[in-house]
Short mmCIF file of C-alpha atoms in Angstrom, two decimals:
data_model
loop_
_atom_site.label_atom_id
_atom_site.label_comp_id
_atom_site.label_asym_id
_atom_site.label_seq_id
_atom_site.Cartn_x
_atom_site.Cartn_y
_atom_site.Cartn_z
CA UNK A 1 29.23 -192.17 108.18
CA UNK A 2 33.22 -192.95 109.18
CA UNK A 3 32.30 -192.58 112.55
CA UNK A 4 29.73 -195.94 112.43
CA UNK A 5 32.26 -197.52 109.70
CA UNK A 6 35.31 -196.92 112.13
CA UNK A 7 33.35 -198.66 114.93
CA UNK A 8 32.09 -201.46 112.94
CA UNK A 9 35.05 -202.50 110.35
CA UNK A 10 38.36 -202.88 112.71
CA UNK A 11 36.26 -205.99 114.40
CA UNK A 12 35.81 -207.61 110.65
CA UNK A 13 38.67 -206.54 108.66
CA UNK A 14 42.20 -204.73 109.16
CA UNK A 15 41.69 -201.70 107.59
CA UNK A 16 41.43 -198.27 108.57
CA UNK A 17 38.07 -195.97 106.44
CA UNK A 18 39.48 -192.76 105.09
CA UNK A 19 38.63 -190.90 101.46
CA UNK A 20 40.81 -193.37 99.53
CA UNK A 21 38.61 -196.40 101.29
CA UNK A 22 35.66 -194.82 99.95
CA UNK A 23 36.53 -194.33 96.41
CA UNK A 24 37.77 -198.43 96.40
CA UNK A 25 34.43 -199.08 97.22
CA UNK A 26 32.53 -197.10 94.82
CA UNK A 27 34.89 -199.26 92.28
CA UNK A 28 33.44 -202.19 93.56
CA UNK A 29 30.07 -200.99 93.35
CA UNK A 30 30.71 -199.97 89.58
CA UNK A 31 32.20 -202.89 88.68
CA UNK A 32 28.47 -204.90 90.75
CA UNK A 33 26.84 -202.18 88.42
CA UNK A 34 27.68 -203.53 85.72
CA UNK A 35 26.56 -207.06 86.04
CA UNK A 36 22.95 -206.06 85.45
CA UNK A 37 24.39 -207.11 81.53
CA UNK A 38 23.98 -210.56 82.50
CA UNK A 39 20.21 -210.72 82.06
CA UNK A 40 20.07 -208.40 78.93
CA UNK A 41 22.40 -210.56 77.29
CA UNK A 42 20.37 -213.46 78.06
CA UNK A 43 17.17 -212.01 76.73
CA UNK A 44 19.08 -210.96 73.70
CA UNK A 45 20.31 -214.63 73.31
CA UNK A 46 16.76 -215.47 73.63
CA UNK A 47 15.61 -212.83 70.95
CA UNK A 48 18.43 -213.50 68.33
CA UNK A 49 17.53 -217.81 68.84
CA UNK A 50 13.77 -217.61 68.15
CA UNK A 51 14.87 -215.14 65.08
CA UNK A 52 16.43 -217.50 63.80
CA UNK A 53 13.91 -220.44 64.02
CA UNK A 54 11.43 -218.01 62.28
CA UNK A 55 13.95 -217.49 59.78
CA UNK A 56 14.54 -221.01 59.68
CA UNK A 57 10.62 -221.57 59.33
CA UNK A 58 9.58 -218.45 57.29
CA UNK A 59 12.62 -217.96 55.08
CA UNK A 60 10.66 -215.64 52.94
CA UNK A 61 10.17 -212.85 55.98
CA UNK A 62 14.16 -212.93 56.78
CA UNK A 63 14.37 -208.99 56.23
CA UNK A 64 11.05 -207.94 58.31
CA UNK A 65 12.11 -210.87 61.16
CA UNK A 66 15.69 -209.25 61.35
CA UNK A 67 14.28 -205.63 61.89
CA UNK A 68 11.98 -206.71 64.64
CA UNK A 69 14.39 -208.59 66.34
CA UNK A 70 16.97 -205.53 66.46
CA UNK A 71 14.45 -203.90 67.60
CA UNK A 72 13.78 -206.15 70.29
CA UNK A 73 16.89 -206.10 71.32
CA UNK A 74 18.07 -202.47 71.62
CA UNK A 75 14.98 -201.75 74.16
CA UNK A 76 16.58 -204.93 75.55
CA UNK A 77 19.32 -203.34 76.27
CA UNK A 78 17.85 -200.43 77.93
CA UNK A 79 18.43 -202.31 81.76
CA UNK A 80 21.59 -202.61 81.04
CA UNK A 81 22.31 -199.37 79.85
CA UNK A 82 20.97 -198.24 83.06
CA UNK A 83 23.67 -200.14 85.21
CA UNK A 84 26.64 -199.09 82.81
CA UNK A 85 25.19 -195.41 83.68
CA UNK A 86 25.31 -196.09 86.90
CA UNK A 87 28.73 -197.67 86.90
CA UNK A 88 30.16 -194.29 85.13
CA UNK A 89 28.13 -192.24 88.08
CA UNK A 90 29.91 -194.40 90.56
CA UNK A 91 33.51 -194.38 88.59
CA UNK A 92 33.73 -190.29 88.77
CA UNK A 93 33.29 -190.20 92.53
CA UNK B 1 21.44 -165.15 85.33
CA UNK B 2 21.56 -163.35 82.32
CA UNK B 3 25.18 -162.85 83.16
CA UNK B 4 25.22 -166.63 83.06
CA UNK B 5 23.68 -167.44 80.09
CA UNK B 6 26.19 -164.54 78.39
CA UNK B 7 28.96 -166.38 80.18
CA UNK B 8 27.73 -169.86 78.50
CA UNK B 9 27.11 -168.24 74.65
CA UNK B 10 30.78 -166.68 75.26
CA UNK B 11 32.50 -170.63 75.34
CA UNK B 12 30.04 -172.63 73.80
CA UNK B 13 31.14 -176.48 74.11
CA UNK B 14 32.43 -178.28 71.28
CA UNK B 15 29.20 -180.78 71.24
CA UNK B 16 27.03 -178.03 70.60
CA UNK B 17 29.16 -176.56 68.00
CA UNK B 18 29.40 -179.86 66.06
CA UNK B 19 25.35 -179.70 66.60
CA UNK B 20 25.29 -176.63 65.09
CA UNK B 21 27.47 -178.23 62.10
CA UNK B 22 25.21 -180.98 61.58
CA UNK B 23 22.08 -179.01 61.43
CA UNK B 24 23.40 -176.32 59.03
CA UNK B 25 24.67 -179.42 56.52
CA UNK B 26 21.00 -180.93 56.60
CA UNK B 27 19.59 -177.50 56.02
CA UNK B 28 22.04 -176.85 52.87
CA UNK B 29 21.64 -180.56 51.68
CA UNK B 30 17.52 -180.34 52.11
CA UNK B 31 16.86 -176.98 50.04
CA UNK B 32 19.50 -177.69 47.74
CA UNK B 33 17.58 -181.18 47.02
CA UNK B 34 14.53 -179.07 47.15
CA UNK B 35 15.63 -176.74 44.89
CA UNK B 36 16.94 -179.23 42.57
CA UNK B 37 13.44 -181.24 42.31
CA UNK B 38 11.06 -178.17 42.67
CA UNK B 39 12.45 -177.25 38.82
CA UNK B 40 12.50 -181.01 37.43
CA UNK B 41 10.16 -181.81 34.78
CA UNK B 42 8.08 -184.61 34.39
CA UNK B 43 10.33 -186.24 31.40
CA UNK B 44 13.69 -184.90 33.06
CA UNK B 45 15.82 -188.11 34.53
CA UNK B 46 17.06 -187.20 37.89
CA UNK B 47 20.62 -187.48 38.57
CA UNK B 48 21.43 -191.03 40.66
CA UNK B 49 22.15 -188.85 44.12
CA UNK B 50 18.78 -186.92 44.10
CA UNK B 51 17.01 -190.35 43.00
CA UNK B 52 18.45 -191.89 45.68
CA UNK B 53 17.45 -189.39 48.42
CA UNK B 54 13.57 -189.53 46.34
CA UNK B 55 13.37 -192.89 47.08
CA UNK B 56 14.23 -192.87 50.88
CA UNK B 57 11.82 -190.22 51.23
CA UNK B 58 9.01 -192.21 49.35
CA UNK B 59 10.42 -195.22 51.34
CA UNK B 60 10.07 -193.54 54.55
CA UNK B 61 6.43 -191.62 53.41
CA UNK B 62 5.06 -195.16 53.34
CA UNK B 63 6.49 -196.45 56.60
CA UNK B 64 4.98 -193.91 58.81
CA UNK B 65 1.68 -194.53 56.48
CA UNK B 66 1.35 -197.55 56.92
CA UNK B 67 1.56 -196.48 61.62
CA UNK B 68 0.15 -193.43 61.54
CA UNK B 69 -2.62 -193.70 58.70
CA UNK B 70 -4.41 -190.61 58.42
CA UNK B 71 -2.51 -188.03 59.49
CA UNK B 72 0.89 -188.66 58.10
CA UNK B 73 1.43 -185.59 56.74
CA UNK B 74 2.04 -184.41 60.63
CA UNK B 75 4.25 -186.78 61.83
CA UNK B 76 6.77 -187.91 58.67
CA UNK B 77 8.83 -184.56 58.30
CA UNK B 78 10.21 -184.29 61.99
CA UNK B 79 10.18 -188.05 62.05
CA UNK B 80 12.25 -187.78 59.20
CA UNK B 81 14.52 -184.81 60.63
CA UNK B 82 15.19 -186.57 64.07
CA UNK B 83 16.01 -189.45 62.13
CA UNK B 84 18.87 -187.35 59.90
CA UNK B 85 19.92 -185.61 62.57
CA UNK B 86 20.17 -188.54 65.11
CA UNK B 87 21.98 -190.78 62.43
CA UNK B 88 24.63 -188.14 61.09
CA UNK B 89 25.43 -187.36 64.95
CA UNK B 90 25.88 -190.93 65.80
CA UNK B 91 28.12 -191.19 62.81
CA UNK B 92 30.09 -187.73 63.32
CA UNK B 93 32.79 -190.20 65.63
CA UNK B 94 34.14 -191.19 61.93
CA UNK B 95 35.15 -187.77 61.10
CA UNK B 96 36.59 -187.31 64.40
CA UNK B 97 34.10 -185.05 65.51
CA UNK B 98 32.65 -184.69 69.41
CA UNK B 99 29.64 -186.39 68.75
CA UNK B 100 26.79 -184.91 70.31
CA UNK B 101 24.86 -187.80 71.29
CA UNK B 102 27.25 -188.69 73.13
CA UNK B 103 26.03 -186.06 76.49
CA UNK B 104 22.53 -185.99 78.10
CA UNK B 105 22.13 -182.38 77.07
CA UNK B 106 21.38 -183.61 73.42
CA UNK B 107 19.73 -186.67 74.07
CA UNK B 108 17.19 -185.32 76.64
CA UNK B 109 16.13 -182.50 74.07
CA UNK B 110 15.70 -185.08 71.70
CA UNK B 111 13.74 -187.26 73.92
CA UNK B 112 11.36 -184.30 74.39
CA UNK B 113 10.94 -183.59 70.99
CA UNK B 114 9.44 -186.96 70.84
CA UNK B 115 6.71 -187.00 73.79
CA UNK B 116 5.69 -183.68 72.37
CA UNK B 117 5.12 -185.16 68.86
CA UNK B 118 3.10 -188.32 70.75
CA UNK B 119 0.70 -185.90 72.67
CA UNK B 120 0.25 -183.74 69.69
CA UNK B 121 -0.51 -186.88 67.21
CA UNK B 122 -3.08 -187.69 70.63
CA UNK B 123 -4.52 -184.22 70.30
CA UNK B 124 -4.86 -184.13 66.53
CA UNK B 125 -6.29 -187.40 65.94
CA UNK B 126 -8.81 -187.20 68.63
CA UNK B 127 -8.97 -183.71 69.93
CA UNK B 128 -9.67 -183.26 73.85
CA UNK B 129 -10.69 -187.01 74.17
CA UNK B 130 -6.89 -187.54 74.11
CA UNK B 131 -7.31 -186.58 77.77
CA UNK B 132 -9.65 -189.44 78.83
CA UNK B 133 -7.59 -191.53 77.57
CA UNK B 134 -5.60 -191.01 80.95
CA UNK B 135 -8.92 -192.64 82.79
CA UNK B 136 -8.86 -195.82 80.42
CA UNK B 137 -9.53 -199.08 82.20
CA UNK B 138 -10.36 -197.60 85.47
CA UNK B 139 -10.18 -193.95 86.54
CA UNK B 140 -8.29 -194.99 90.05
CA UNK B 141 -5.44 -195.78 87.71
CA UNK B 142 -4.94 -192.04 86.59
CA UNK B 143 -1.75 -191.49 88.57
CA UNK B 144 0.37 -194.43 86.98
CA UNK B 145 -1.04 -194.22 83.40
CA UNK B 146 0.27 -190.19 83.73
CA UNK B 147 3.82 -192.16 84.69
CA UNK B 148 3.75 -194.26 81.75
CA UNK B 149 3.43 -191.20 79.56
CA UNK B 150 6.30 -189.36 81.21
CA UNK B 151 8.93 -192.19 81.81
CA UNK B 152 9.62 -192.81 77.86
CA UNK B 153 11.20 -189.56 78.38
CA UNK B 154 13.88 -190.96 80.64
CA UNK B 155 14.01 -194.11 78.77
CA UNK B 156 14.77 -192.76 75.18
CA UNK B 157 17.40 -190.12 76.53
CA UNK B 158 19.42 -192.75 78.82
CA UNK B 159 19.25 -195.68 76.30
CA UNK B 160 20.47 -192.91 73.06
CA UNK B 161 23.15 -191.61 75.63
CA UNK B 162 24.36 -194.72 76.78
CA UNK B 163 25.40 -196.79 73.37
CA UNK B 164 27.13 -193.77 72.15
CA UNK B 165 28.49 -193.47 75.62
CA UNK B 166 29.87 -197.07 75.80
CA UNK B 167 31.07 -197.09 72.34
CA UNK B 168 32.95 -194.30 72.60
CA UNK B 169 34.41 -195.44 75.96
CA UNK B 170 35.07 -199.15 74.73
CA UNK B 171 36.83 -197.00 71.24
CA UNK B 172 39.05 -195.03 74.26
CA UNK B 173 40.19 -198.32 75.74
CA UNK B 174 40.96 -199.26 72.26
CA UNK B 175 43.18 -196.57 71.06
CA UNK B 176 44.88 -196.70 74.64
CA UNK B 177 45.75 -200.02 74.72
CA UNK B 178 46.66 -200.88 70.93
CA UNK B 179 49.09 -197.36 70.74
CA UNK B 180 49.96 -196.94 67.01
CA UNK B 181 48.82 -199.86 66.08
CA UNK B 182 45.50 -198.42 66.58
CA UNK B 183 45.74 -197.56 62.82
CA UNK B 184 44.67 -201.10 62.12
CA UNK B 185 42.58 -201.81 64.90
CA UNK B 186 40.55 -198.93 65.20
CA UNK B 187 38.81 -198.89 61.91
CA UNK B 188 36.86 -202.14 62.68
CA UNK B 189 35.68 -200.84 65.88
CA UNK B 190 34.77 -197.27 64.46
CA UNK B 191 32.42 -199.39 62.22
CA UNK B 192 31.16 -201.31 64.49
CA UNK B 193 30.43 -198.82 66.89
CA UNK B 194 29.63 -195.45 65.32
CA UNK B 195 28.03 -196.51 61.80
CA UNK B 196 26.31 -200.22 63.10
CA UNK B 197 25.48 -198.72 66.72
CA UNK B 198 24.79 -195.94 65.77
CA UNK B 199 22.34 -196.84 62.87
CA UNK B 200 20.48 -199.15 65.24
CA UNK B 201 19.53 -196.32 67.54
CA UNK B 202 18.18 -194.54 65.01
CA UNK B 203 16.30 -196.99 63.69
CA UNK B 204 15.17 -197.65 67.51
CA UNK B 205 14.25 -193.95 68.56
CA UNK B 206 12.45 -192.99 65.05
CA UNK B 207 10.24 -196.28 65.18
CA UNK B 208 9.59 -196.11 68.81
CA UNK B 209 8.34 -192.13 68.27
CA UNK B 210 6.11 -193.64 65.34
CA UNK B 211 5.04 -196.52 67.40
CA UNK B 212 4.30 -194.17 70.25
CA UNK B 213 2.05 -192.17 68.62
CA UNK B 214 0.33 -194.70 66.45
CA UNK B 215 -0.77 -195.97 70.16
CA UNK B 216 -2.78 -191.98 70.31
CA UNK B 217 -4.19 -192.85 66.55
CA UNK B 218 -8.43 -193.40 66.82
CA UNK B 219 -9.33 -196.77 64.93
CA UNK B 220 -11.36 -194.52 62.40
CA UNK B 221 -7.91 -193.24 60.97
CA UNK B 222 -5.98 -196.53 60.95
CA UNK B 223 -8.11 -197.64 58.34
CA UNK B 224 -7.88 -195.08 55.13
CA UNK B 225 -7.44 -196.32 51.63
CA UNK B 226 -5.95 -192.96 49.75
CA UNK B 227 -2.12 -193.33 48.94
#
């Protein structure tokens, strides 16, 4: 895999591929891991704003609304659990 | 290999120590409660502790009654023993212990416990029409309805392992970056993280094994009026 990166990279940038090269980029792709937590955190926004405006409507079902909503969210969360995994795979290289 | 597996019983990880630990003080706790309200009699008052742990169980008897229906008796006490053991491990990073949530190890056992107690609730409740259940809408769809089944094993594992996982990394990079002022800062966080987090999974993992199988339940059994 050097052998095609050596041929291709010296055209685009100045750098020279060795074992220190390749652990930079798997930072880089940790650190693009980890931005699968932008759409979990909008669909958690999402969750915890309509929980509220059933709260708002329903005040009387506050503690059964709150339990389904953290609910909600932790299986929510599961996408971007996966990336953070992903990003500690990618770290330990 | 059994070389091997003497080589692995001779260092034992910490994790699986602490497990160990956990398990034994539910096991103590449990007969010692059971012990304590086998000899009560009806006009005896129960001291506050045991009435406490009476009503969480009566609490939790009615939650998975009112999922599960019929056969509750099944499900509620290893529903109720994932649930203690899940929570106290979460919450062993208080009391500075390795907590054993936090590696796959644990959480894939635990994620296994739970598909087996889904297919057995499937098996009970309608005996080897479970099966057919596979063919449901269409029988050309056998091959991804068998992948449904299977994934919530990956699922449950990786999304248990990975809040303890980031809590305990994000509780790292606080105690490295606050030094000994960490014996301010770091209290907040360990609440955050280990008790709130940590609750929340439980919470998650318990009622997604109840939901789970309540999907396996036949109508018939939903519907029982006997409490």
């Amino acid at each position: 895999m050097f052998d095609l990166l050596n041929v291709v990279l010296p055209n685009i940038l100045e750098v020279v591929p060795n074992e220190f090269f390749s652990s930079g980029m798997a930072y880089i792709g940790a650190g693009i891991a980890v931005f699968t937590g932008f759409g979990t955190a909008i669909g958690q926004g999402i969750a915890a704003s309509k929980a509220v405006e059933a709260v708002g409507r329903q005040p009387e079902a506050a503690g059964k609304i709150t339990s389904t909503m953290l609910i909600g969210q932790a299986v929510a969360e599961t996408t971007g659990l996966y990336g953070l995994i992903i990003a500690f795979i990618l770290t330990g290289k | 290999m059994i070389d091997n597996v003497i080589e692995y019983i001779k260092n034992l990880p910490t994790y699986f120590i602490t497990s160990l630990g956990i398990i034994l003080f539910i096991i103590i706790l449990s007969v010692w409660v059971g012990a304590y309200v086998a000899k009560l009699d009806v006009r005896d008052k129960p001291n506050k502790f045991v009435t406490l742990i009476i009503q969480f169980i009566e609490f939790f008897n009615n939650y998975v009654k009112s999922y599960i229906g019929k056969h509750w008796k099944f499900v509620t006490p290893i529903a109720l023993t994932l649930a203690l053991y899940v929570s106290i491990s979460n919450m062993s990073g208080v009391f500075a212990l390795d907590s054993p949530t936090k590696y796959t190890t644990i959480t894939f056992s635990l994620s296994i416990i739970s598909f087996v107690v889904v297919q057995a609730t499937g098996f009970i409740s309608q005996s080897w029409r479970h099966l057919l259940g596979l063919f449901k809408p269409l029988w050309m769809l056998f091959p991804l309805n068998v992948v449904s089944e299977v994934t919530p094993i990956l699922s449950m594992a990786l999304r248990l392992f990975g809040n303890i996982i980031s809590g305990s990394v994000i509780l790292l990079l606080v105690y490295e970056l606050t030094g000994w002022a960490s014996l301010v800062v770091a209290p907040a966080f360990h609440v955050i993280f280990d008790i709130g987090f940590g609750l929340v999974q439980t919470l998650v993992l318990v009622l997604i094994t109840i939901v789970f199988a309540s999907i396996k339940i036949d109508e018939e059994d939903l519907n029982f009026e006997n409490i």
